[in-house]
């Protein structure tokens, strides 16, 4: 076994664990990553030589590379994802559970000798700005060079993590082995009590970039509940008014429901002088500040965003962000080594290779890019990256927004009556399934706080944690619900969305600042027709606004029954406040 790179730590907990895992996986080489530019270049060259990456057209896309995953491995797999707590009740009915000892034995049996002939990369990484009270250190051991290069974009990778860690034992241990990338040997397992993640048999983002969903959300939410903070599946953005007033909001939408677009929103011409700043597009870690407000950081350093549908109209800042130093996965490849996906600007290429490397023309029946194809791009490329991005204290959150993808039932926007009601609103989010997870596209499923696939413990206890946080906040954020995906009877979207969402955001900010009107409905506070600025919005009238804000009692009768299904499932751990809120809603309706 040879050692490559340089090991820049003397932390014995780190060294011991790496040695243990080396003995288990038996790699031919161990490569210690330091996160430097030279290292990135060398590893990129190597990935190209190995065929893991294809160098894209460097004139059009400087620093950009292309990757195709195994076709059986293109999204998160919830049926292979486990929370291994001591008891099944701790994991709760919405998670797969296995006893920690048993699962570890099974995984170690799979990993034993699993890196023979291969290189084990040791990736130290930091989630959060250096020095932040919320920041956490992780150590990922992987035999995938693709993972190393993605982690380098998505996290603060390298010696910065060892500096933060010092001689402490408090870091997340993450082992990732590709094995033969076979669905039968695919497991993404979390051991929250040991702060340990073991992921085998997959090479796909959410399953293997262990800092993201595994540490930042599943393990993170478990630690947050114990330590009195919050780990949430939320974007964070700042709204700056022409006078320079800044208001920060966090928003939870399920995977592939537009968080990245929302986080990078460019206001329409009507809002001249307004500016949206991106803090994060996927994950928020939040804790009460000394002033009684809730402060949030984005633990990540990059965006792992859905490519299809991204274009100059839907997300101009993303287009700029992904123009360089980006890794594209499972999009289509054009003959001049450019990338393409459904919904990109301009006409489709006359001919290209699809995400599986097969010849594709506009006549082909299948899509050229996989619906869950992704870009991995550095946050620093984003022209609207918030100046507060590296602030160790984070940003004060004035509003929390919940949302989902709903064709009916949910109005464009409403504000919860108070925190407890807001928790109920978040707990009952429904959304049509998307391509980010393997499963039934289009079906509505309950996705509380957009955390259903990411909550590392019992969902009922998670609601209780949310309720408890209220007591720790003197000035809790206001809570809202938005739905930008409502459709008419013909299936057309009722609201233009994208940049025009600024109009909704402006109302939300004004509500937080005590400047906007609303009227009371059974669901919560809803803007009146005059409260949302429609100036400059073409082909959209006050009547259309009424339609998109409408509350249909018949639809709500059905919604209540669907909501009840989740509550029944969670019944044994459900806080009684949730039942009261439901009763109140029934009475109001
Ligand atoms: O695929 S990921 O889990 O990384 C992204 C998502 O589903 O939100
Ligand atoms: Mn996500």
Coordinates of C-alpha atoms and ligand atoms in Angstrom, one line a residue:
X1 CA 0.0 0.0 0.0
X2 CA 1.4 3.4 -0.9
X3 CA 0.6 6.8 0.4
X4 CA 0.0 9.8 -1.9
X5 CA -0.6 13.4 -1.2
X6 CA 0.4 14.6 2.3
X7 CA -1.3 13.9 5.5
X8 CA -1.5 17.3 7.2
X9 CA -2.9 16.2 10.5
X10 CA -1.6 14.6 13.6
X11 CA -5.1 14.1 15.0
X12 CA -4.9 10.5 16.3
X13 CA -8.7 10.0 16.0
X14 CA -8.4 10.7 12.3
X15 CA -5.3 8.6 11.8
X16 CA -6.8 5.7 13.8
X17 CA -10.0 5.7 11.8
X18 CA -8.3 5.9 8.5
X19 CA -6.0 3.0 9.4
X20 CA -8.9 1.0 10.5
X21 CA -10.8 1.6 7.2
X22 CA -7.6 1.0 5.2
X23 CA -7.3 -2.4 6.9
X24 CA -10.9 -3.1 6.0
X25 CA -11.1 -1.9 2.4
X26 CA -7.5 -2.9 1.5
X27 CA -6.9 -0.2 -1.2
X28 CA -3.6 -0.2 -3.1
X29 CA -3.1 3.5 -2.5
X30 CA -4.2 6.1 0.1
X31 CA -4.4 9.6 -1.2
X32 CA -4.7 12.4 1.4
X33 CA -6.4 15.4 -0.2
X34 CA -5.4 18.9 0.9
X35 CA -7.8 20.9 -1.3
X36 CA -5.2 22.8 -3.2
X37 CA -5.5 24.1 -6.8
X38 CA -2.5 21.9 -7.9
X39 CA -4.2 18.8 -6.5
X40 CA -7.4 19.6 -8.2
X41 CA -5.6 19.9 -11.5
X42 CA -3.7 16.7 -11.1
X43 CA -6.8 14.7 -10.0
X44 CA -8.8 16.2 -12.9
X45 CA -6.1 15.1 -15.4
X46 CA -6.2 11.7 -13.8
X47 CA -10.1 11.5 -14.0
X48 CA -9.9 12.4 -17.7
X49 CA -7.2 9.7 -18.3
X50 CA -9.4 7.2 -16.5
X51 CA -12.4 8.1 -18.5
X52 CA -14.4 9.2 -15.5
X53 CA -14.5 12.8 -16.8
X54 CA -14.6 14.2 -20.4
X55 CA -13.0 17.5 -20.9
X56 CA -15.6 19.9 -22.3
X57 CA -14.9 22.6 -24.9
X58 CA -12.6 24.9 -22.9
X59 CA -13.3 27.9 -25.0
X60 CA -17.0 27.8 -24.4
X61 CA -16.9 26.3 -20.9
X62 CA -13.5 26.9 -19.2
X63 CA -12.7 24.5 -16.4
X64 CA -15.8 22.4 -17.1
X65 CA -16.0 18.6 -17.3
X66 CA -18.6 16.0 -18.1
X67 CA -19.5 12.8 -16.4
X68 CA -21.9 10.0 -17.1
X69 CA -23.1 7.9 -14.2
X70 CA -24.0 4.2 -14.4
X71 CA -27.6 4.2 -15.9
X72 CA -28.8 2.3 -12.9
X73 CA -27.6 5.0 -10.6
X74 CA -29.1 8.4 -11.4
X75 CA -31.0 9.6 -8.3
X76 CA -31.3 9.1 -4.5
X77 CA -32.7 5.8 -3.6
X78 CA -34.9 6.0 -0.5
X79 CA -35.5 2.3 -0.3
X80 CA -31.7 1.8 0.2
X81 CA -31.4 4.6 2.8
X82 CA -31.3 3.6 6.4
X83 CA -31.3 5.3 9.8
X84 CA -29.6 3.0 12.2
X85 CA -30.6 4.1 15.7
X86 CA -30.7 1.8 18.7
X87 CA -34.5 1.4 18.5
X88 CA -36.8 1.5 15.5
X89 CA -39.0 4.1 17.2
X90 CA -36.1 6.6 17.2
X91 CA -35.9 6.4 13.4
X92 CA -39.7 6.5 13.2
X93 CA -42.1 5.2 10.6
X94 CA -40.9 7.4 7.7
X95 CA -37.4 6.0 7.7
X96 CA -36.0 2.6 6.9
X97 CA -34.4 1.3 10.1
X98 CA -31.9 -1.5 10.9
X99 CA -30.1 -2.3 14.1
X100 CA -26.7 -0.6 14.0
X101 CA -24.6 -3.7 14.8
X102 CA -26.3 -5.9 12.3
X103 CA -26.2 -3.3 9.5
X104 CA -22.5 -2.4 10.2
X105 CA -21.6 -6.1 10.0
X106 CA -23.4 -6.4 6.6
X107 CA -21.7 -3.2 5.3
X108 CA -18.3 -4.1 6.5
X109 CA -18.7 -7.5 4.9
X110 CA -19.4 -5.7 1.6
X111 CA -16.6 -3.2 2.1
X112 CA -14.0 -5.8 3.1
X113 CA -11.3 -5.8 0.4
X114 CA -13.7 -3.6 -1.6
X115 CA -10.9 -1.2 -2.6
X116 CA -8.4 -3.8 -3.7
X117 CA -6.5 -2.5 -6.7
X118 CA -8.0 1.0 -6.1
X119 CA -7.1 4.3 -4.4
X120 CA -8.8 5.4 -1.2
X121 CA -9.1 9.2 -1.2
X122 CA -9.1 10.8 2.3
X123 CA -11.3 13.9 2.1
X124 CA -11.3 16.3 5.1
X125 CA -14.0 18.8 4.7
X126 CA -15.7 21.6 6.6
X127 CA -19.4 22.3 6.5
X128 CA -20.0 26.0 7.2
X129 CA -17.7 29.1 7.4
X130 CA -14.4 28.5 9.3
X131 CA -14.9 29.5 12.9
X132 CA -18.6 29.4 12.8
X133 CA -20.3 28.0 16.0
X134 CA -22.4 26.0 13.6
X135 CA -19.6 24.6 11.4
X136 CA -18.9 20.8 11.4
X137 CA -16.0 18.8 10.2
X138 CA -16.4 15.6 8.2
X139 CA -13.9 13.1 6.9
X140 CA -15.0 11.1 3.8
X141 CA -13.1 8.1 2.6
X142 CA -14.0 7.2 -1.0
X143 CA -12.7 5.2 -3.9
X144 CA -14.4 7.6 -6.4
X145 CA -12.3 10.4 -7.9
X146 CA -15.6 11.9 -9.1
X147 CA -16.7 12.2 -5.5
X148 CA -13.4 13.9 -4.6
X149 CA -13.8 16.5 -7.4
X150 CA -17.4 17.1 -6.5
X151 CA -16.7 17.4 -2.8
X152 CA -14.1 20.0 -3.6
X153 CA -16.8 22.1 -5.2
X154 CA -19.5 21.4 -2.7
X155 CA -17.6 21.8 0.6
X156 CA -14.6 23.7 2.1
X157 CA -12.3 20.8 1.5
X158 CA -8.8 20.2 2.7
X159 CA -6.5 21.5 5.4
X160 CA -9.1 24.1 6.5
X161 CA -11.1 21.2 8.0
X162 CA -8.1 19.9 9.9
X163 CA -7.4 23.3 11.3
X164 CA -10.9 23.6 12.5
X165 CA -10.8 20.1 14.0
X166 CA -7.5 20.4 15.9
X167 CA -7.1 17.4 18.1
X168 CA -10.8 17.0 18.7
X169 CA -12.7 13.7 18.2
X170 CA -15.8 15.5 17.1
X171 CA -16.0 14.9 13.4
X172 CA -18.3 12.9 11.1
X173 CA -16.9 9.7 9.7
X174 CA -18.0 8.8 6.2
X175 CA -17.0 5.7 4.3
X176 CA -18.0 5.5 0.6
X177 CA -17.2 2.4 -1.6
X178 CA -18.4 2.1 -5.1
X179 CA -18.1 -1.7 -5.1
X180 CA -19.7 -2.8 -8.4
X181 CA -22.4 -0.1 -8.5
X182 CA -25.2 -2.7 -8.3
X183 CA -28.7 -1.9 -7.0
X184 CA -28.6 -5.1 -5.0
X185 CA -25.6 -4.0 -3.1
X186 CA -26.6 -0.3 -2.6
X187 CA -26.9 1.0 0.9
X188 CA -26.8 4.5 2.3
X189 CA -26.7 4.1 6.1
X190 CA -26.6 6.6 8.9
X191 CA -25.5 5.8 12.5
X192 CA -26.4 9.1 14.2
X193 CA -25.2 8.2 17.7
X194 CA -21.7 7.5 16.3
X195 CA -21.8 10.4 13.8
X196 CA -21.0 7.8 11.1
X197 CA -22.2 7.3 7.5
X198 CA -21.5 4.3 5.3
X199 CA -22.5 4.5 1.7
X200 CA -21.9 1.6 -0.7
X201 CA -22.8 0.6 -4.3
X202 CA -23.7 4.1 -5.7
X203 CA -21.8 6.9 -7.3
X204 CA -24.8 9.4 -7.5
X205 CA -24.6 12.8 -5.8
X206 CA -27.1 12.7 -3.0
X207 CA -26.0 9.2 -2.1
X208 CA -22.2 9.8 -2.1
X209 CA -21.4 13.5 -1.5
X210 CA -21.7 12.7 2.1
X211 CA -21.5 16.3 3.4
X212 CA -24.8 17.1 1.7
X213 CA -27.9 15.1 2.5
X214 CA -26.2 12.5 4.8
X215 CA -24.3 14.8 7.1
X216 CA -25.9 18.2 6.7
X217 CA -29.5 16.9 6.9
X218 CA -29.9 13.3 8.3
X219 CA -27.1 13.3 10.8
X220 CA -27.4 17.1 11.1
X221 CA -31.0 17.0 12.1
X222 CA -30.3 14.3 14.7
X223 CA -27.5 16.4 16.3
X224 CA -29.6 19.6 16.0
X225 CA -32.4 18.1 18.0
X226 CA -30.0 17.1 20.7
X227 CA -28.0 20.4 20.7
X228 CA -30.8 22.9 20.2
X229 CA -30.4 24.1 16.7
X230 CA -32.0 23.3 13.3
X231 CA -30.7 21.5 10.2
X232 CA -33.2 22.1 7.4
X233 CA -33.7 21.5 3.7
X234 CA -33.9 25.2 2.9
X235 CA -32.5 27.8 0.6
X236 CA -31.4 31.1 2.2
X237 CA -31.7 34.4 0.4
X238 CA -31.5 38.1 1.1
X239 CA -33.9 40.7 -0.3
X240 CA -32.3 44.1 -0.6
X241 CA -34.6 47.1 -1.2
X242 CA -33.6 50.2 -3.2
X243 CA -32.9 51.9 0.1
X244 CA -30.4 49.2 1.1
X245 CA -32.7 47.4 3.7
X246 CA -31.8 43.7 3.8
X247 CA -34.3 41.0 4.8
X248 CA -33.3 37.3 4.9
X249 CA -35.6 34.4 4.3
X250 CA -35.2 30.7 4.3
X251 CA -37.4 28.4 2.2
X252 CA -38.1 24.7 2.2
X253 CA -39.3 23.1 -1.0
X254 CA -38.9 19.4 -1.8
X255 CA -36.1 18.3 -4.1
X256 CA -36.3 19.6 -7.7
X257 CA -39.1 22.1 -6.9
X258 CA -37.1 25.2 -7.8
X259 CA -35.1 26.0 -4.7
X260 CA -32.0 26.9 -6.8
X261 CA -34.1 29.1 -9.1
X262 CA -35.7 30.8 -6.2
X263 CA -32.4 31.3 -4.4
X264 CA -30.9 33.0 -7.5
X265 CA -34.0 35.0 -8.5
X266 CA -33.5 38.1 -10.6
X267 CA -36.2 40.7 -10.0
X268 CA -38.2 41.8 -13.1
X269 CA -37.8 45.4 -14.5
X270 CA -40.6 46.6 -12.3
X271 CA -38.4 46.1 -9.3
X272 CA -35.6 48.2 -10.4
X273 CA -33.2 48.8 -7.5
X274 CA -34.2 45.6 -5.7
X275 CA -31.6 42.8 -5.4
X276 CA -31.8 39.2 -4.4
X277 CA -28.6 37.8 -2.8
X278 CA -28.0 34.0 -2.6
X279 CA -26.8 32.6 0.7
X280 CA -27.6 29.0 -0.1
X281 CA -29.8 26.9 -2.4
X282 CA -30.4 23.7 -0.5
X283 CA -29.4 23.5 3.2
X284 CA -29.7 25.8 6.2
X285 CA -28.2 25.3 9.6
X286 CA -29.9 27.7 12.1
X287 CA -29.5 28.6 15.7
X288 CA -30.9 31.2 18.0
X289 CA -28.6 34.3 18.3
X290 CA -27.9 36.4 21.4
X291 CA -30.5 38.9 20.2
X292 CA -33.3 36.3 20.2
X293 CA -33.5 36.0 16.4
X294 CA -32.8 32.9 14.3
X295 CA -29.5 32.9 12.5
X296 CA -28.7 30.8 9.4
X297 CA -25.6 29.6 7.6
X298 CA -25.3 27.7 4.4
X299 CA -22.9 24.8 5.2
X300 CA -22.2 24.2 1.6
X301 CA -19.8 25.8 -0.9
X302 CA -21.4 24.9 -4.2
X303 CA -24.7 24.1 -6.0
X304 CA -25.6 20.6 -7.0
X305 CA -28.5 21.7 -9.2
X306 CA -30.9 20.2 -11.7
X307 CA -29.9 21.1 -15.2
X308 CA -33.1 20.5 -17.3
X309 CA -35.2 23.6 -17.4
X310 CA -32.3 25.9 -16.5
X311 CA -31.9 28.7 -19.0
X312 CA -31.4 32.5 -19.3
X313 CA -35.1 33.2 -18.5
X314 CA -35.6 30.7 -15.6
X315 CA -32.3 31.3 -13.9
X316 CA -29.8 33.8 -15.5
X317 CA -27.5 33.7 -12.5
X318 CA -27.3 29.9 -12.6
X319 CA -26.3 30.2 -16.3
X320 CA -23.5 32.4 -15.3
X321 CA -22.5 30.3 -12.4
X322 CA -22.2 27.1 -14.5
X323 CA -20.3 28.7 -17.3
X324 CA -17.0 27.7 -15.8
X325 CA -15.4 25.3 -13.3
X326 CA -18.5 23.1 -13.3
X327 CA -18.9 19.3 -13.5
X328 CA -21.9 18.3 -15.5
X329 CA -23.5 14.9 -14.8
X330 CA -25.9 13.0 -17.1
X331 CA -26.7 15.9 -19.5
X332 CA -26.3 15.5 -23.2
X333 CA -23.0 16.1 -25.0
X334 CA -22.8 17.9 -28.4
X335 CA -20.3 17.2 -31.1
X336 CA -18.3 20.3 -30.2
X337 CA -18.1 19.2 -26.6
X338 CA -20.7 21.5 -25.3
X339 CA -23.5 20.4 -23.0
X340 CA -27.2 20.4 -23.7
X341 CA -30.4 19.6 -21.8
X342 CA -34.1 19.9 -22.3
X343 CA -35.1 23.5 -21.6
X344 CA -31.7 25.0 -22.3
X345 CA -31.6 28.3 -24.3
X346 CA -31.7 28.0 -28.1
X347 CA -32.8 25.1 -30.4
X348 CA -31.8 21.5 -29.6
X349 CA -28.6 20.4 -31.3
X350 CA -29.1 18.6 -34.7
X351 CA -27.3 15.7 -33.2
X352 CA -25.7 14.8 -29.9
X353 CA -25.0 12.0 -27.5
X354 CA -27.6 11.5 -24.8
X355 CA -26.8 11.0 -21.1
X356 CA -26.1 7.3 -21.8
X357 CA -23.8 8.1 -24.7
X358 CA -26.2 7.0 -27.4
X359 CA -26.7 9.0 -30.6
X360 CA -29.6 11.5 -30.1
X361 CA -31.5 13.7 -32.6
X362 CA -34.5 16.0 -32.0
X363 CA -36.6 13.2 -33.5
X364 CA -35.5 10.8 -30.7
X365 CA -38.3 9.7 -28.4
X366 CA -36.3 9.7 -25.2
X367 CA -34.9 12.7 -23.5
X368 CA -31.3 13.7 -24.3
X369 CA -30.5 14.7 -20.7
X370 CA -31.6 12.6 -17.8
X371 CA -34.5 14.5 -16.0
X372 CA -32.3 14.5 -12.8
X373 CA -29.1 15.5 -14.6
X374 CA -27.1 17.9 -12.5
X375 CA -24.4 20.6 -12.5
X376 CA -21.9 20.9 -9.7
X377 CA -20.8 24.5 -9.6
X378 CA -18.9 26.7 -7.1
X379 CA -21.0 29.2 -5.1
X380 CA -18.2 31.8 -5.8
X381 CA -19.2 31.8 -9.5
X382 CA -22.7 33.2 -8.6
X383 CA -22.8 36.9 -9.4
X384 CA -25.5 37.3 -6.7
X385 CA -23.6 35.4 -3.9
X386 CA -24.4 37.2 -0.7
X387 CA -21.5 39.2 0.9
X388 CA -22.6 37.5 4.2
X389 CA -21.9 34.0 2.7
X390 CA -18.8 33.5 4.9
X391 CA -20.1 35.3 8.0
X392 CA -19.5 32.7 10.8
X393 CA -22.6 34.1 12.6
X394 CA -24.9 33.6 9.6
X395 CA -27.8 35.9 8.7
X396 CA -30.9 36.7 10.7
X397 CA -34.0 35.0 9.3
X398 CA -37.2 37.1 9.1
X399 CA -39.4 34.6 7.3
X400 CA -39.5 30.9 6.7
X401 CA -41.3 29.8 3.6
X402 CA -42.7 26.3 2.9
X403 CA -43.8 25.2 -0.5
X404 CA -44.5 22.4 -2.8
X405 CA -45.4 21.6 -6.3
X406 CA -49.2 21.4 -6.3
X407 CA -51.5 21.7 -9.4
X408 CA -54.6 22.4 -7.2
X409 CA -55.7 23.3 -3.6
X410 CA -52.8 25.4 -2.5
X411 CA -53.1 29.2 -3.1
X412 CA -50.1 31.2 -4.4
X413 CA -49.2 32.4 -0.9
X414 CA -50.5 32.7 2.7
X415 CA -49.0 33.5 6.0
X416 CA -49.5 31.2 9.1
X417 CA -51.2 32.8 12.1
X418 CA -48.3 32.1 14.4
X419 CA -45.3 29.8 14.9
X420 CA -47.3 26.7 16.0
X421 CA -49.7 27.1 13.1
X422 CA -46.7 27.6 10.9
X423 CA -45.2 24.3 12.1
X424 CA -48.5 22.6 11.2
X425 CA -48.4 24.2 7.8
X426 CA -44.8 22.9 7.3
X427 CA -45.7 19.5 8.7
X428 CA -48.5 19.0 6.1
X429 CA -46.6 20.1 3.0
X430 CA -47.6 18.0 0.0
X431 CA -45.8 17.9 -3.3
X432 CA -45.9 16.1 -6.6
X433 CA -43.0 13.7 -6.9
X434 CA -40.0 14.7 -9.1
X435 CA -37.1 13.0 -10.7
X436 CA -34.7 13.7 -7.8
X437 CA -35.8 10.5 -6.2
X438 CA -36.6 7.1 -7.7
X439 CA -40.4 6.7 -7.4
X440 CA -43.8 7.6 -8.9
X441 CA -43.5 10.9 -10.8
X442 CA -46.4 13.3 -10.4
X443 CA -48.1 11.7 -7.4
X444 CA -48.7 14.0 -4.4
X445 CA -46.9 12.8 -1.3
X446 CA -46.7 14.4 2.1
X447 CA -43.2 15.8 2.6
X448 CA -43.1 17.6 6.0
X449 CA -40.8 20.6 5.9
X450 CA -39.4 19.0 2.6
X451 CA -37.5 16.7 5.1
X452 CA -39.3 13.4 4.5
X453 CA -36.3 11.8 2.9
X454 CA -33.8 13.7 5.1
X455 CA -35.0 13.6 8.7
X456 CA -32.5 11.5 10.7
X457 CA -35.0 10.6 13.4
X458 CA -38.6 10.2 14.3
X459 CA -40.6 12.8 12.3
X460 CA -43.0 13.3 15.2
X461 CA -40.1 14.2 17.5
X462 CA -38.9 16.5 14.8
X463 CA -42.1 18.4 14.9
X464 CA -41.8 18.6 18.7
X465 CA -38.3 20.0 18.2
X466 CA -39.7 22.7 15.9
X467 CA -42.3 23.6 18.5
X468 CA -39.6 23.7 21.2
X469 CA -37.5 26.1 19.2
X470 CA -40.2 28.7 19.6
X471 CA -39.3 29.0 23.3
X472 CA -35.7 29.8 22.4
X473 CA -36.6 32.6 20.1
X474 CA -37.7 36.1 21.2
X475 CA -38.3 37.1 17.6
X476 CA -39.3 34.0 15.7
X477 CA -39.4 34.3 11.9
X478 CA -42.9 34.5 10.4
X479 CA -44.0 31.4 8.5
X480 CA -45.5 31.4 5.0
X481 CA -46.6 28.8 2.4
X482 CA -46.2 29.4 -1.3
X483 CA -47.3 27.4 -4.4
X484 CA -45.9 28.6 -7.7
X485 CA -47.2 25.5 -9.6
X486 CA -51.0 25.9 -9.5
X487 CA -52.7 25.0 -12.8
X488 CA -56.0 25.8 -14.5
X489 CA -58.4 23.1 -15.7
X490 CA -56.5 22.9 -19.0
X491 CA -53.3 22.2 -17.1
X492 CA -51.7 25.6 -17.8
X493 CA -49.7 27.2 -15.0
X494 CA -51.7 30.0 -13.4
X495 CA -48.7 32.0 -12.1
X496 CA -45.7 32.9 -14.2
X497 CA -43.2 32.0 -11.5
X498 CA -39.4 32.5 -11.8
X499 CA -38.4 36.2 -11.6
X500 CA -42.0 37.2 -11.1
X501 CA -41.9 35.4 -7.8
X502 CA -40.3 38.6 -6.6
X503 CA -43.8 40.0 -6.3
X504 CA -44.7 37.3 -3.8
X505 CA -41.4 37.7 -2.0
X506 CA -42.0 41.5 -1.7
X507 CA -45.3 40.9 0.0
X508 CA -43.6 38.4 2.4
X509 CA -40.9 40.9 3.2
X510 CA -43.4 43.7 3.7
X511 CA -45.4 41.4 6.1
X512 CA -42.3 40.8 8.1
X513 CA -41.7 44.6 8.2
X514 CA -45.3 45.3 9.2
X515 CA -46.0 47.2 6.0
X516 CA -48.4 44.9 4.0
X517 CA -52.0 44.1 4.3
X518 CA -53.6 40.7 4.3
X519 CA -57.0 39.3 5.1
X520 CA -57.9 36.4 7.2
X521 CA -58.9 33.1 5.6
X522 CA -59.3 29.6 7.0
X523 CA -55.8 28.8 5.9
X524 CA -54.1 31.9 7.2
X525 CA -53.4 35.5 6.1
X526 CA -53.7 36.0 2.4
X527 CA -52.9 39.1 0.4
X528 CA -55.8 41.0 -1.1
X529 CA -55.9 41.7 -4.9
X530 CA -54.3 45.0 -4.3
X531 CA -51.5 43.7 -2.0
X532 CA -49.5 42.0 -4.7
X533 CA -48.0 44.4 -7.2
X534 CA -48.9 43.3 -10.7
X535 CA -47.5 46.3 -12.6
X536 CA -45.7 45.3 -15.7
X537 CA -46.9 41.7 -15.6
X538 CA -48.2 40.9 -19.1
X539 CA -51.3 38.9 -19.7
X540 CA -52.0 38.7 -16.0
X541 CA -55.0 40.4 -14.5
X542 CA -56.5 40.9 -11.1
X543 CA -58.9 38.1 -11.9
X544 CA -56.0 35.8 -12.6
X545 CA -54.6 36.7 -9.2
X546 CA -57.9 35.9 -7.6
X547 CA -57.8 32.4 -9.2
X548 CA -54.3 31.7 -8.1
X549 CA -55.2 32.8 -4.5
X550 CA -58.5 31.0 -4.5
X551 CA -59.3 28.5 -1.6
X552 CA -61.7 25.8 -2.8
X553 CA -63.5 24.2 0.1
X554 CA -64.1 20.9 -1.8
X555 CA -60.5 20.5 -2.6
X556 CA -59.6 21.2 1.0
X557 CA -62.0 18.5 2.2
X558 CA -59.9 16.0 0.2
X559 CA -56.6 17.7 1.3
X560 CA -57.6 17.2 5.0
X561 CA -58.0 13.5 4.4
X562 CA -54.6 13.2 2.7
X563 CA -53.0 15.2 5.6
X564 CA -54.6 12.8 8.1
X565 CA -52.9 9.8 6.5
X566 CA -49.4 11.1 7.5
X567 CA -50.6 12.0 11.0
X568 CA -52.0 8.5 11.5
X569 CA -48.7 7.1 10.5
X570 CA -46.8 9.3 12.9
X571 CA -49.5 9.0 15.6
X572 CA -47.5 7.6 18.5
X573 CA -45.0 10.5 18.5
X574 CA -47.1 13.3 17.1
X575 CA -47.2 16.4 19.4
X576 CA -50.7 17.1 20.5
X577 CA -50.4 20.7 19.1
X578 CA -50.5 19.2 15.6
X579 CA -53.8 17.5 16.3
X580 CA -55.2 20.8 17.8
X581 CA -54.1 22.7 14.7
X582 CA -55.8 20.2 12.5
X583 CA -59.0 20.6 14.5
X584 CA -58.8 24.3 14.3
X585 CA -58.3 24.2 10.6
X586 CA -61.3 21.8 10.2
X587 CA -63.4 24.2 12.3
X588 CA -62.3 27.3 10.2
X589 CA -63.1 25.5 6.9
Ligands
LIG1 O1 -29.8 14.4 -5.3 S1 -29.6 15.2 -4.1 O2 -30.0 14.6 -2.9 O3 -28.2 15.6 -4.0 C1 -30.4 16.7 -4.4 C2 -31.8 16.6 -3.9 O4 -32.5 15.6 -4.1 O5 -32.3 17.6 -3.3
LIG2 MN1 -32.2 19.2 -1.9

